[in-house]
C-alpha positions as a printed NumPy array, in Angstrom:
array([[ 17.776,  19.477,  21.68 ],
       [ 20.083,  20.891,  19.05 ],
       [ 23.384,  18.982,  18.782],
       [ 26.759,  21.01 ,  17.625],
       [ 28.395,  18.034,  15.632],
       [ 29.249,  16.659,  12.086],
       [ 28.09 ,  13.488,  10.545],
       [ 29.692,  11.446,   7.655],
       [ 31.97 ,  12.699,   5.094],
       [ 29.666,  15.239,   3.31 ],
       [ 29.993,  17.28 ,   6.445],
       [ 33.358,  17.423,   6.378],
       [ 33.526,  19.658,   2.967],
       [ 31.3  ,  22.498,   4.63 ],
       [ 33.595,  24.601,   7.372],
       [ 30.021,  25.918,   8.303],
       [ 26.963,  23.734,   8.567],
       [ 23.943,  24.075,  10.71 ],
       [ 23.877,  22.234,  13.872],
       [ 21.866,  19.163,  14.063],
       [ 18.651,  19.436,  15.88 ],
       [ 16.816,  16.352,  17.844],
       [ 13.088,  18.51 ,  18.715],
       [ 11.324,  16.857,  16.385],
       [ 10.924,  13.147,  15.244],
       [ 13.534,  12.997,  12.916],
       [ 16.495,  15.007,  13.085],
       [ 17.375,  17.303,  11.08 ],
       [ 19.181,  20.705,  10.425],
       [ 17.568,  23.935,   9.426],
       [ 20.062,  26.689,   7.486],
       [ 18.396,  30.003,   7.234],
       [ 20.211,  32.462,   4.782],
       [ 20.174,  36.09 ,   5.81 ],
       [ 18.716,  36.98 ,   3.084],
       [ 16.145,  34.081,   2.882],
       [ 12.81 ,  34.228,   0.636],
       [  9.742,  32.316,   1.285],
       [ 11.154,  29.195,  -0.37 ],
       [ 11.877,  26.453,   1.844],
       [ 13.597,  23.492,   0.5  ],
       [ 13.572,  19.791,   2.199],
       [ 16.067,  17.818,   1.554],
       [ 16.08 ,  14.05 ,   1.638],
       [ 19.617,  12.022,   1.723],
       [ 20.161,   8.415,  -0.259],
       [ 21.758,   5.36 ,   1.403],
       [ 25.135,   5.671,   3.314],
       [ 25.327,   8.954,   3.197],
       [ 24.12 ,  12.021,   5.483],
       [ 21.829,  14.81 ,   5.922],
       [ 24.574,  17.226,   4.601],
       [ 24.752,  15.52 ,   1.693],
       [ 22.919,  17.628,  -0.484],
       [ 22.901,  20.852,   0.834],
       [ 25.801,  22.274,  -0.948],
       [ 23.624,  21.494,  -4.353],
       [ 20.899,  23.406,  -2.771],
       [ 22.557,  26.134,  -1.34 ],
       [ 23.873,  26.87 ,  -4.941],
       [ 20.92 ,  26.205,  -6.524],
       [ 19.145,  28.341,  -4.034],
       [ 20.932,  30.429,  -2.277],
       [ 17.942,  32.478,  -0.407],
       [ 15.986,  29.521,   0.275],
       [ 15.56 ,  27.798,   3.994],
       [ 17.058,  24.653,   4.434],
       [ 15.883,  21.454,   5.898],
       [ 18.533,  18.614,   5.858],
       [ 16.637,  15.534,   7.867],
       [ 18.484,  11.963,   8.408],
       [ 16.893,   9.262,   8.007],
       [ 16.408,   6.908,  11.221],
       [ 16.844,   3.628,  10.316],
       [ 20.761,   2.132,  10.608],
       [ 21.186,  -0.979,   8.538],
       [ 24.51 ,  -2.193,   7.748],
       [ 26.347,   0.449,   9.353],
       [ 24.495,   3.317,   7.349],
       [ 22.149,   5.767,   7.501],
       [ 18.606,   4.963,   5.196],
       [ 14.927,   5.95 ,   5.033],
       [ 13.301,   1.722,   5.55 ],
       [ 14.59 ,  -1.386,   5.548],
       [ 15.664,  -3.041,   2.701],
       [ 15.774,  -6.999,   2.108],
       [ 17.566,  -7.113,  -0.859],
       [ 18.764,  -4.365,  -3.301],
       [ 15.316,  -4.686,  -4.684],
       [ 13.267,  -5.763,  -2.236],
       [ 12.101,  -3.567,   0.82 ],
       [ 10.548,  -4.314,   4.147],
       [  6.822,  -3.484,   3.365],
       [  6.441,  -2.866,   6.976],
       [  9.511,  -0.291,   7.738],
       [  8.453,   1.811,   4.448],
       [  5.019,   2.602,   5.738],
       [  6.071,   2.992,   9.51 ],
       [  8.781,   5.406,   8.6  ],
       [  6.445,   7.054,   5.614],
       [  3.499,   7.622,   8.44 ],
       [  6.453,   8.983,  11.025],
       [  7.7  ,  11.077,   8.011],
       [  3.998,  12.499,   7.303],
       [  3.285,  13.754,  11.008],
       [  6.815,  14.991,  10.689],
       [  5.846,  17.371,   8.175],
       [  3.231,  18.68 ,  10.529],
       [  5.095,  19.285,  12.986],
       [  8.281,  21.258,  11.028],
       [  5.445,  22.98 ,   9.382],
       [  4.179,  24.48 ,  12.55 ],
       [  7.333,  24.981,  14.901],
       [  8.667,  26.957,  12.444],
       [  5.731,  28.654,  10.562],
       [  6.845,  27.676,   7.394],
       [  4.313,  27.877,   4.072],
       [  2.918,  24.736,   2.853],
       [  3.037,  25.836,  -0.768],
       [  6.328,  27.209,  -0.714],
       [  7.935,  24.066,   0.819],
       [  9.469,  21.359,  -1.761],
       [ 11.18 ,  18.188,  -1.225],
       [ 14.224,  16.976,  -3.085],
       [ 14.835,  13.168,  -2.401],
       [ 17.758,  11.27 ,  -4.19 ],
       [ 17.712,   7.416,  -4.467],
       [ 16.455,   5.828,  -0.673],
       [ 15.548,   9.634,   0.357],
       [ 13.513,   9.808,  -3.218],
       [ 11.77 ,   6.437,  -2.498],
       [ 10.701,   8.115,   1.151],
       [  9.24 ,  11.184,  -0.971],
       [  7.458,   8.298,  -3.286],
       [  5.9  ,   6.503,  -0.971],
       [  4.792,   9.463,   0.976],
       [  3.045,  11.058,  -1.917],
       [  1.285,   7.943,  -2.537],
       [  0.062,   6.671,   1.037],
       [ -0.529,  10.188,   2.383],
       [ -1.974,  12.106,  -1.227],
       [ -1.64 ,  15.922,  -0.553],
       [  0.856,  16.594,   2.307],
       [  3.806,  16.682,  -0.259],
       [  2.813,  19.264,  -2.972],
       [  6.179,  19.666,  -5.201],
       [  8.902,  17.02 ,  -5.306],
       [ 12.021,  16.374,  -7.538],
       [ 12.826,  12.733,  -7.719],
       [ 16.503,  11.994,  -8.008],
       [ 17.515,   8.296,  -9.008],
       [ 13.872,   6.818,  -7.521],
       [ 12.903,   3.449,  -7.906],
       [  9.828,   1.507,  -6.775],
       [  9.696,  -0.266,  -3.443],
       [  5.631,  -0.344,  -2.591],
       [  4.937,  -3.714,  -2.925],
       [  0.665,  -2.597,  -3.016],
       [  0.679,   0.713,  -4.708],
       [ -2.736,   2.913,  -3.897],
       [ -4.904,   4.022,  -6.815],
       [ -4.639,   7.792,  -6.652],
       [ -6.423,  10.916,  -8.848],
       [ -5.214,  13.657,  -9.343],
       [ -7.947,  15.617, -11.203],
       [ -8.675,  19.213, -10.425],
       [ -5.193,  20.1  ,  -9.275],
       [ -4.119,  23.579, -11.292],
       [ -1.362,  26.411, -10.946],
       [ -3.908,  28.438,  -9.11 ],
       [ -4.066,  26.109,  -5.967],
       [ -0.815,  27.02 ,  -5.002],
       [  0.98 ,  29.628,  -4.29 ],
       [  0.383,  32.559,  -7.003],
       [  4.268,  32.825,  -7.395],
       [  4.769,  29.554,  -7.945],
       [  3.761,  29.45 , -11.478],
       [  3.843,  24.967, -11.154],
       [  1.306,  22.474, -11.806],
       [  1.604,  20.062,  -8.549],
       [ -0.071,  17.645, -10.262],
       [  2.708,  16.853, -12.47 ],
       [  4.527,  16.113,  -9.03 ],
       [  1.962,  13.605,  -8.115],
       [  1.946,  12.015, -11.802],
       [  5.543,  11.346, -11.091],
       [  5.264,   9.833,  -8.031],
       [  2.586,   7.346,  -9.396],
       [  4.429,   6.714, -12.333],
       [  7.584,   6.176, -10.39 ],
       [  5.572,   3.532,  -8.635],
       [  4.853,   1.75 , -11.766],
       [  1.352,   2.707, -11.008],
       [ -1.399,   3.007, -14.223],
       [ -4.363,   4.092, -12.098],
       [ -3.306,   7.985, -11.865],
       [ -5.351,  10.784, -14.271],
       [ -4.164,  14.494, -14.071],
       [ -5.684,  17.239, -15.892],
       [ -5.308,  20.684, -15.416],
       [ -6.11 ,  24.167, -16.583],
       [ -4.611,  23.907, -19.971],
       [ -5.744,  20.512, -20.58 ],
       [ -3.205,  18.677, -20.442],
       [ -3.453,  15.274, -19.661],
       [ -1.291,  12.501, -17.6  ],
       [ -2.271,   8.746, -17.278]])
């Protein structure tokens, strides 16, 4: 289902914006440039915003990238969120895990429906959206390979251990000379765990 609507203040800043799609477990907007390359950016907004918030930034930073702007499903105090909070620094752990599990399934659905190449997909999350990306990286290792986390904070009360040994640049799209293991390490550090160890082909190590 595709819904022609705008949502929130950010939508009104764009004269042309992709329609809201409801054909998967999370609502989202799909923007495909005319000269689209292979890169896909999946955008996760912060609290009290909507799925369009990061679209202008992503369009400017990566004009040839496909954009998938996803909308958080939780509405709390009239605001869109990715999971429920109890206080500004305490979060509903059951909500985090339920929404993280659903988002992991959404990623698989999205890749299958739109024939995306996983190695060319990157996630950009802001605030509450970054926290969902981090939680997904920790609870479902390997699902998210590349991520940019903006203003993330620890949200999981119990952080699972994770092993990052053996991931190298060669494991990914050869055109992307990046260390994906480094993004996983960032996520672990954000979640305040010290159980992660990362060694890449160049001998660098994070702990």
